[in-house]
Amino acid sequence: MVLAASLVLSFLVLRRLVPLPPAVLAILFLLPTASLRNALLYGQPYPLLLLLVCLALRAARRDRPAAAGLWLAPVLALKLYGAPFLLYLAWRRQWRALVGALAGTALILAGAVAILGWRVHAAYVREVLPASLAGRIQDPYSPKWQTATSLAHRLFQRESDLNPEPVADRPALARGLAAALPAAIALAGVLAAAATPDLARAWAILVAASLAASPMAVTYHFVLLVLPVAVLLSAADLGPRARAIVVIAFVFATSPAPHYFGRFASGWGNLLAYPRLVATLVILALAAAGRLSRRAFGGALAAAGAVGLVAALRTPPEERWTRVEPAHGYLAADPQACAGGLGWLTVAGDRLVRVWSGQPCPARVLPPGADEAVRNAWEQGDADLAEGVAVYVDGQGDLRARAEGRERILLRGPARHPRLAPDRAWVAVQAWRGSWDLWAVELATGRARALTHDAAGELDPSWEPDGRGLVFASDRRRGLGSTALYRIPFGPE
């Protein structure tokens, strides 16, 4: 109901902002069939974001910059699409609007922290936000994203399950292009908007640039295209042919048709598998036509190239691990190793199931008598117990050990998923040190050893039965949380 009401209100606001006949504008709202259907079906907030952007434009047109910034604040707080607006406001030195946007965003985030707590937001900023910006949420290679970031990964980074046939396996090049291409699109859009005196046209450019530069975009995101398309269809400098191209690109981008091009997603054929990205860039190019000088365009490309070069140079070398061959597919997580068997969680349909290679391992059972702190940690997978020894992660994220009536901190957190070695001399754990890495801590001395140093997330360690190696999950070259399984040896230093 809220989303449907947002669409109606967006129509009423846009009627006052663009000189289109009401019937034409109404048809325009109904053209993005798949985008509207999916937004309403899945409860996605994009009709509401469209309304907020329209209200921000109305406030700006009425010379109410602080109000315009406040209307943009929820967009900034909810999604990354507001970032080009901040750059635009700063470039144009519209300080009141910028302060309004930042202050409103701060208030919204403060309220969210008060309601949900700081730890969930810290985890988001630490792990989810960087992965989102890099396009590493879920499957970073999937053509369904139809983004420049996904295309860069698909062309130049191999992953045996998710992208077995790239043009070449050049992770540094993939990472550089995944940063440079969106930066070039966003910066060019901001500079074109800043050079446009018409606020409606500037807003149209910024929305189109935000969608084209997004590291992740699916059908329902493109409800936002209603605003730039409405502005372009009412623009006096666009002829009939250009308007027809805008409508065709709009209808195509907001339909299911782009997904049928996924059949070309192999090698250089990947360039044909991203038509929604092309359609969005066409709309952006028509919106920005004549508003971006060669000097400004060259500056945007140079800045984006510098961003890409830094990203490429910062691509770390990968450590050598042994892949667990039976575990293939989109997800293999939470390994359990035992004599004669190895199990892991995987996706089957819409459920998580545990599968086994060899004999199933005995189920992990919490021994009786554990206190509340250990029980709570056990329910999260963050505790292990064996013959008078307990290791668990406390409420602050620190790894603690109990033995012989004595308790002590073994490793400062954030830490997760501790597991005792078969001989109970060591405990393996994942700990955050800029990324999740595996550590081993000697129970007798508290001596800690880093077992992995990779920039990806190494998670869920499980000791092999002889204690001479560990099996773990890693999202290296994959999406955040979409892990594969590896083995590493363990022995005396």
PDB file of C-alpha atoms in Angstrom, residues 10-226:
ATOM      1  CA  SER A  10       5.266  10.677  -7.531  1.00  0.00           C
ATOM      2  CA  PHE A  11       2.906  11.133 -10.473  1.00  0.00           C
ATOM      3  CA  LEU A  12       1.229  14.114  -8.796  1.00  0.00           C
ATOM      4  CA  VAL A  13       4.572  15.755  -7.970  1.00  0.00           C
ATOM      5  CA  LEU A  14       6.021  15.172 -11.452  1.00  0.00           C
ATOM      6  CA  ARG A  15       2.889  16.687 -13.062  1.00  0.00           C
ATOM      7  CA  ARG A  16       3.982  20.020 -11.599  1.00  0.00           C
ATOM      8  CA  LEU A  17       7.628  19.596 -12.599  1.00  0.00           C
ATOM      9  CA  VAL A  18       7.500  18.488 -16.257  1.00  0.00           C
ATOM     10  CA  PRO A  19       5.279  19.940 -19.019  1.00  0.00           C
ATOM     11  CA  LEU A  20       3.876  16.599 -20.187  1.00  0.00           C
ATOM     12  CA  PRO A  21       0.160  15.911 -20.729  1.00  0.00           C
ATOM     13  CA  PRO A  22      -1.205  13.968 -17.708  1.00  0.00           C
ATOM     14  CA  ALA A  23      -2.210  11.048 -19.934  1.00  0.00           C
ATOM     15  CA  VAL A  24       1.320  10.765 -21.381  1.00  0.00           C
ATOM     16  CA  LEU A  25       2.845  10.929 -17.912  1.00  0.00           C
ATOM     17  CA  ALA A  26       0.420   8.275 -16.651  1.00  0.00           C
ATOM     18  CA  ILE A  27       1.385   5.954 -19.502  1.00  0.00           C
ATOM     19  CA  LEU A  28       5.038   6.605 -18.682  1.00  0.00           C
ATOM     20  CA  PHE A  29       4.443   5.381 -15.123  1.00  0.00           C
ATOM     21  CA  LEU A  30       2.871   2.170 -16.456  1.00  0.00           C
ATOM     22  CA  LEU A  31       5.542   1.341 -19.056  1.00  0.00           C
ATOM     23  CA  PRO A  32       8.176  -0.198 -16.703  1.00  0.00           C
ATOM     24  CA  THR A  33       6.161  -3.422 -16.372  1.00  0.00           C
ATOM     25  CA  ALA A  34       8.731  -5.776 -14.835  1.00  0.00           C
ATOM     26  CA  SER A  35      10.276  -3.066 -12.655  1.00  0.00           C
ATOM     27  CA  LEU A  36       6.909  -2.092 -11.152  1.00  0.00           C
ATOM     28  CA  ARG A  37       5.790  -5.679 -10.716  1.00  0.00           C
ATOM     29  CA  ASN A  38       8.950  -6.770  -8.924  1.00  0.00           C
ATOM     30  CA  ALA A  39       9.117  -3.660  -6.740  1.00  0.00           C
ATOM     31  CA  LEU A  40       5.547  -4.194  -5.530  1.00  0.00           C
ATOM     32  CA  LEU A  41       5.828  -7.992  -5.340  1.00  0.00           C
ATOM     33  CA  TYR A  42       9.017  -8.010  -3.270  1.00  0.00           C
ATOM     34  CA  GLY A  43       8.276  -4.880  -1.227  1.00  0.00           C
ATOM     35  CA  GLN A  44      11.329  -3.010  -2.531  1.00  0.00           C
ATOM     36  CA  PRO A  45      11.470   0.701  -1.626  1.00  0.00           C
ATOM     37  CA  TYR A  46      12.221   2.112  -5.080  1.00  0.00           C
ATOM     38  CA  PRO A  47       8.778   3.698  -5.656  1.00  0.00           C
ATOM     39  CA  LEU A  48       9.339   5.491  -2.337  1.00  0.00           C
ATOM     40  CA  LEU A  49      12.843   6.546  -3.421  1.00  0.00           C
ATOM     41  CA  LEU A  50      11.367   7.895  -6.652  1.00  0.00           C
ATOM     42  CA  LEU A  51       8.933   9.997  -4.630  1.00  0.00           C
ATOM     43  CA  LEU A  52      11.719  11.329  -2.391  1.00  0.00           C
ATOM     44  CA  VAL A  53      13.883  12.334  -5.368  1.00  0.00           C
ATOM     45  CA  CYS A  54      10.878  14.065  -6.983  1.00  0.00           C
ATOM     46  CA  LEU A  55      10.154  15.936  -3.746  1.00  0.00           C
ATOM     47  CA  ALA A  56      13.811  16.969  -3.510  1.00  0.00           C
ATOM     48  CA  LEU A  57      13.634  18.329  -7.050  1.00  0.00           C
ATOM     49  CA  ARG A  58      10.436  20.246  -6.247  1.00  0.00           C
ATOM     50  CA  ALA A  59      12.054  21.802  -3.173  1.00  0.00           C
ATOM     51  CA  ALA A  60      15.147  22.770  -5.162  1.00  0.00           C
ATOM     52  CA  ARG A  61      12.978  24.334  -7.882  1.00  0.00           C
ATOM     53  CA  ARG A  62      11.211  26.370  -5.193  1.00  0.00           C
ATOM     54  CA  ASP A  63      14.561  27.637  -3.874  1.00  0.00           C
ATOM     55  CA  ARG A  64      14.372  25.629  -0.663  1.00  0.00           C
ATOM     56  CA  PRO A  65      17.824  24.013  -0.646  1.00  0.00           C
ATOM     57  CA  ALA A  66      17.746  22.775   2.965  1.00  0.00           C
ATOM     58  CA  ALA A  67      14.416  21.030   2.324  1.00  0.00           C
ATOM     59  CA  ALA A  68      15.813  19.503  -0.880  1.00  0.00           C
ATOM     60  CA  GLY A  69      18.725  18.100   1.099  1.00  0.00           C
ATOM     61  CA  LEU A  70      16.406  16.700   3.773  1.00  0.00           C
ATOM     62  CA  TRP A  71      14.297  14.933   1.124  1.00  0.00           C
ATOM     63  CA  LEU A  72      17.477  13.364  -0.250  1.00  0.00           C
ATOM     64  CA  ALA A  73      18.589  12.173   3.209  1.00  0.00           C
ATOM     65  CA  PRO A  74      16.456   8.974   3.287  1.00  0.00           C
ATOM     66  CA  VAL A  75      17.748   8.093  -0.187  1.00  0.00           C
ATOM     67  CA  LEU A  76      21.315   8.413   1.083  1.00  0.00           C
ATOM     68  CA  ALA A  77      20.551   6.404   4.217  1.00  0.00           C
ATOM     69  CA  LEU A  78      18.796   3.578   2.362  1.00  0.00           C
ATOM     70  CA  LYS A  79      20.797   3.218  -0.854  1.00  0.00           C
ATOM     71  CA  LEU A  80      24.013   4.329  -2.519  1.00  0.00           C
ATOM     72  CA  TYR A  81      22.124   6.128  -5.289  1.00  0.00           C
ATOM     73  CA  GLY A  82      22.297   9.381  -3.356  1.00  0.00           C
ATOM     74  CA  ALA A  83      26.110   9.605  -3.495  1.00  0.00           C
ATOM     75  CA  PRO A  84      26.277  11.429  -6.880  1.00  0.00           C
ATOM     76  CA  PHE A  85      23.820  13.986  -5.495  1.00  0.00           C
ATOM     77  CA  LEU A  86      26.250  14.764  -2.674  1.00  0.00           C
ATOM     78  CA  LEU A  87      29.087  15.265  -5.147  1.00  0.00           C
ATOM     79  CA  TYR A  88      26.849  17.480  -7.274  1.00  0.00           C
ATOM     80  CA  LEU A  89      25.801  19.644  -4.312  1.00  0.00           C
ATOM     81  CA  ALA A  90      29.427  20.012  -3.210  1.00  0.00           C
ATOM     82  CA  TRP A  91      30.607  20.862  -6.754  1.00  0.00           C
ATOM     83  CA  ARG A  92      27.872  23.494  -7.120  1.00  0.00           C
ATOM     84  CA  ARG A  93      28.648  24.787  -3.605  1.00  0.00           C
ATOM     85  CA  GLN A  94      25.052  24.373  -2.537  1.00  0.00           C
ATOM     86  CA  TRP A  95      26.067  24.171   1.092  1.00  0.00           C
ATOM     87  CA  ARG A  96      22.624  24.452   2.655  1.00  0.00           C
ATOM     88  CA  ALA A  97      21.329  21.535   0.616  1.00  0.00           C
ATOM     89  CA  LEU A  98      24.468  19.537   1.363  1.00  0.00           C
ATOM     90  CA  VAL A  99      24.222  20.199   5.089  1.00  0.00           C
ATOM     91  CA  GLY A 100      20.526  19.292   5.024  1.00  0.00           C
ATOM     92  CA  ALA A 101      21.282  15.994   3.282  1.00  0.00           C
ATOM     93  CA  LEU A 102      24.134  15.081   5.623  1.00  0.00           C
ATOM     94  CA  ALA A 103      22.286  16.168   8.784  1.00  0.00           C
ATOM     95  CA  GLY A 104      19.151  14.259   7.773  1.00  0.00           C
ATOM     96  CA  THR A 105      21.188  11.168   6.991  1.00  0.00           C
ATOM     97  CA  ALA A 106      22.979  11.409  10.349  1.00  0.00           C
ATOM     98  CA  LEU A 107      19.656  11.645  12.197  1.00  0.00           C
ATOM     99  CA  ILE A 108      18.261   8.619  10.361  1.00  0.00           C
ATOM    100  CA  LEU A 109      21.388   6.563  11.051  1.00  0.00           C
ATOM    101  CA  ALA A 110      21.400   7.628  14.714  1.00  0.00           C
ATOM    102  CA  GLY A 111      17.816   6.431  15.015  1.00  0.00           C
ATOM    103  CA  ALA A 112      18.690   3.128  13.360  1.00  0.00           C
ATOM    104  CA  VAL A 113      21.610   2.609  15.751  1.00  0.00           C
ATOM    105  CA  ALA A 114      19.370   3.428  18.738  1.00  0.00           C
ATOM    106  CA  ILE A 115      16.820   0.838  17.590  1.00  0.00           C
ATOM    107  CA  LEU A 116      19.043  -1.958  16.273  1.00  0.00           C
ATOM    108  CA  GLY A 117      22.251  -1.369  18.207  1.00  0.00           C
ATOM    109  CA  TRP A 118      25.766  -0.470  17.163  1.00  0.00           C
ATOM    110  CA  ARG A 119      27.162  -3.953  16.483  1.00  0.00           C
ATOM    111  CA  VAL A 120      24.928  -4.701  13.488  1.00  0.00           C
ATOM    112  CA  HIS A 121      25.803  -1.331  11.939  1.00  0.00           C
ATOM    113  CA  ALA A 122      29.507  -1.814  12.648  1.00  0.00           C
ATOM    114  CA  ALA A 123      29.367  -5.173  10.851  1.00  0.00           C
ATOM    115  CA  TYR A 124      27.584  -3.515   7.927  1.00  0.00           C
ATOM    116  CA  VAL A 125      30.189  -0.753   7.616  1.00  0.00           C
ATOM    117  CA  ARG A 126      33.061  -3.179   8.125  1.00  0.00           C
ATOM    118  CA  GLU A 127      31.962  -5.980   5.802  1.00  0.00           C
ATOM    119  CA  VAL A 128      28.793  -5.398   3.774  1.00  0.00           C
ATOM    120  CA  LEU A 129      29.330  -1.828   2.551  1.00  0.00           C
ATOM    121  CA  PRO A 130      32.825  -2.413   1.078  1.00  0.00           C
ATOM    122  CA  ALA A 131      31.600  -5.603  -0.601  1.00  0.00           C
ATOM    123  CA  SER A 132      28.596  -3.715  -2.015  1.00  0.00           C
ATOM    124  CA  LEU A 133      30.793  -0.969  -3.443  1.00  0.00           C
ATOM    125  CA  ALA A 134      33.024  -3.607  -5.046  1.00  0.00           C
ATOM    126  CA  GLY A 135      30.033  -5.513  -6.450  1.00  0.00           C
ATOM    127  CA  ARG A 136      30.845  -8.554  -4.301  1.00  0.00           C
ATOM    128  CA  ILE A 137      27.383  -9.272  -2.911  1.00  0.00           C
ATOM    129  CA  GLN A 138      26.015 -12.714  -3.808  1.00  0.00           C
ATOM    130  CA  ASP A 139      27.433 -13.771  -7.216  1.00  0.00           C
ATOM    131  CA  PRO A 140      29.688 -10.965  -8.525  1.00  0.00           C
ATOM    132  CA  TYR A 141      29.777 -12.595 -11.976  1.00  0.00           C
ATOM    133  CA  SER A 142      26.054 -12.915 -12.596  1.00  0.00           C
ATOM    134  CA  PRO A 143      24.846 -11.124 -15.762  1.00  0.00           C
ATOM    135  CA  LYS A 144      21.557 -10.473 -13.965  1.00  0.00           C
ATOM    136  CA  TRP A 145      23.236  -7.456 -12.316  1.00  0.00           C
ATOM    137  CA  GLN A 146      23.774  -5.840 -15.745  1.00  0.00           C
ATOM    138  CA  THR A 147      26.438  -3.543 -14.269  1.00  0.00           C
ATOM    139  CA  ALA A 148      29.891  -2.387 -15.336  1.00  0.00           C
ATOM    140  CA  THR A 149      31.328  -3.921 -12.165  1.00  0.00           C
ATOM    141  CA  SER A 150      29.889  -7.347 -12.932  1.00  0.00           C
ATOM    142  CA  LEU A 151      31.065  -7.099 -16.541  1.00  0.00           C
ATOM    143  CA  ALA A 152      34.643  -6.334 -15.431  1.00  0.00           C
ATOM    144  CA  HIS A 153      34.678  -9.370 -13.155  1.00  0.00           C
ATOM    145  CA  ARG A 154      33.155 -11.583 -15.807  1.00  0.00           C
ATOM    146  CA  LEU A 155      35.679 -10.571 -18.459  1.00  0.00           C
ATOM    147  CA  PHE A 156      38.897 -10.791 -16.470  1.00  0.00           C
ATOM    148  CA  GLN A 157      38.580 -12.964 -13.364  1.00  0.00           C
ATOM    149  CA  ARG A 158      38.170 -16.727 -13.314  1.00  0.00           C
ATOM    150  CA  GLU A 159      36.249 -18.656 -10.683  1.00  0.00           C
ATOM    151  CA  SER A 160      35.903 -22.367 -11.345  1.00  0.00           C
ATOM    152  CA  ASP A 161      32.252 -22.559 -10.263  1.00  0.00           C
ATOM    153  CA  LEU A 162      30.841 -19.118 -11.020  1.00  0.00           C
ATOM    154  CA  ASN A 163      32.899 -17.872 -13.997  1.00  0.00           C
ATOM    155  CA  PRO A 164      34.886 -20.678 -15.635  1.00  0.00           C
ATOM    156  CA  GLU A 165      35.333 -18.997 -19.057  1.00  0.00           C
ATOM    157  CA  PRO A 166      36.546 -15.377 -18.811  1.00  0.00           C
ATOM    158  CA  VAL A 167      38.564 -13.709 -21.556  1.00  0.00           C
ATOM    159  CA  ALA A 168      41.626 -13.908 -19.290  1.00  0.00           C
ATOM    160  CA  ASP A 169      42.364 -14.489 -15.627  1.00  0.00           C
ATOM    161  CA  ARG A 170      43.724 -11.098 -14.561  1.00  0.00           C
ATOM    162  CA  PRO A 171      42.330 -10.279 -11.093  1.00  0.00           C
ATOM    163  CA  ALA A 172      44.187  -6.945 -10.857  1.00  0.00           C
ATOM    164  CA  LEU A 173      42.722  -5.827 -14.199  1.00  0.00           C
ATOM    165  CA  ALA A 174      39.247  -6.959 -13.127  1.00  0.00           C
ATOM    166  CA  ARG A 175      39.521  -5.085  -9.860  1.00  0.00           C
ATOM    167  CA  GLY A 176      40.849  -1.953 -11.556  1.00  0.00           C
ATOM    168  CA  LEU A 177      38.075  -1.890 -14.165  1.00  0.00           C
ATOM    169  CA  ALA A 178      35.432  -2.675 -11.533  1.00  0.00           C
ATOM    170  CA  ALA A 179      36.482   0.515  -9.749  1.00  0.00           C
ATOM    171  CA  ALA A 180      37.280   2.722 -12.754  1.00  0.00           C
ATOM    172  CA  LEU A 181      34.183   2.158 -14.907  1.00  0.00           C
ATOM    173  CA  PRO A 182      31.573   3.132 -12.279  1.00  0.00           C
ATOM    174  CA  ALA A 183      33.764   6.050 -11.182  1.00  0.00           C
ATOM    175  CA  ALA A 184      33.973   7.345 -14.758  1.00  0.00           C
ATOM    176  CA  ILE A 185      30.191   7.116 -15.223  1.00  0.00           C
ATOM    177  CA  ALA A 186      29.396   8.785 -11.887  1.00  0.00           C
ATOM    178  CA  LEU A 187      31.964  11.581 -12.266  1.00  0.00           C
ATOM    179  CA  ALA A 188      30.917  12.340 -15.850  1.00  0.00           C
ATOM    180  CA  GLY A 189      27.296  12.470 -14.702  1.00  0.00           C
ATOM    181  CA  VAL A 190      28.085  14.814 -11.814  1.00  0.00           C
ATOM    182  CA  LEU A 191      30.089  17.182 -14.030  1.00  0.00           C
ATOM    183  CA  ALA A 192      27.387  17.194 -16.718  1.00  0.00           C
ATOM    184  CA  ALA A 193      24.706  17.900 -14.113  1.00  0.00           C
ATOM    185  CA  ALA A 194      26.798  20.665 -12.569  1.00  0.00           C
ATOM    186  CA  ALA A 195      27.072  22.348 -15.984  1.00  0.00           C
ATOM    187  CA  THR A 196      23.288  22.244 -16.491  1.00  0.00           C
ATOM    188  CA  PRO A 197      21.320  25.320 -15.340  1.00  0.00           C
ATOM    189  CA  ASP A 198      17.979  23.476 -15.578  1.00  0.00           C
ATOM    190  CA  LEU A 199      17.499  21.670 -12.245  1.00  0.00           C
ATOM    191  CA  ALA A 200      15.140  19.064 -13.696  1.00  0.00           C
ATOM    192  CA  ARG A 201      17.682  18.127 -16.357  1.00  0.00           C
ATOM    193  CA  ALA A 202      20.444  18.012 -13.736  1.00  0.00           C
ATOM    194  CA  TRP A 203      18.323  15.662 -11.597  1.00  0.00           C
ATOM    195  CA  ALA A 204      17.645  13.480 -14.648  1.00  0.00           C
ATOM    196  CA  ILE A 205      21.377  13.181 -15.350  1.00  0.00           C
ATOM    197  CA  LEU A 206      22.173  12.341 -11.728  1.00  0.00           C
ATOM    198  CA  VAL A 207      19.521   9.605 -11.475  1.00  0.00           C
ATOM    199  CA  ALA A 208      20.594   8.014 -14.770  1.00  0.00           C
ATOM    200  CA  ALA A 209      24.272   8.205 -13.763  1.00  0.00           C
ATOM    201  CA  SER A 210      23.515   6.646 -10.370  1.00  0.00           C
ATOM    202  CA  LEU A 211      21.787   3.681 -12.003  1.00  0.00           C
ATOM    203  CA  ALA A 212      24.460   3.234 -14.679  1.00  0.00           C
ATOM    204  CA  ALA A 213      27.287   3.405 -12.122  1.00  0.00           C
ATOM    205  CA  SER A 214      25.627   1.129  -9.562  1.00  0.00           C
ATOM    206  CA  PRO A 215      27.731  -1.947  -8.707  1.00  0.00           C
ATOM    207  CA  MET A 216      24.501  -3.917  -8.244  1.00  0.00           C
ATOM    208  CA  ALA A 217      21.241  -3.331 -10.072  1.00  0.00           C
ATOM    209  CA  VAL A 218      18.204  -5.517 -10.713  1.00  0.00           C
ATOM    210  CA  THR A 219      14.920  -4.861 -12.466  1.00  0.00           C
ATOM    211  CA  TYR A 220      13.051  -3.086  -9.675  1.00  0.00           C
ATOM    212  CA  HIS A 221      15.823  -0.482  -9.272  1.00  0.00           C
ATOM    213  CA  PHE A 222      14.855   0.980 -12.647  1.00  0.00           C
ATOM    214  CA  VAL A 223      11.559   2.369 -11.409  1.00  0.00           C
ATOM    215  CA  LEU A 224      13.778   5.410 -10.766  1.00  0.00           C
ATOM    216  CA  LEU A 225      14.194   5.889 -14.527  1.00  0.00           C
ATOM    217  CA  VAL A 226      10.676   7.353 -14.656  1.00  0.00           C
TER     218      VAL A 226
END
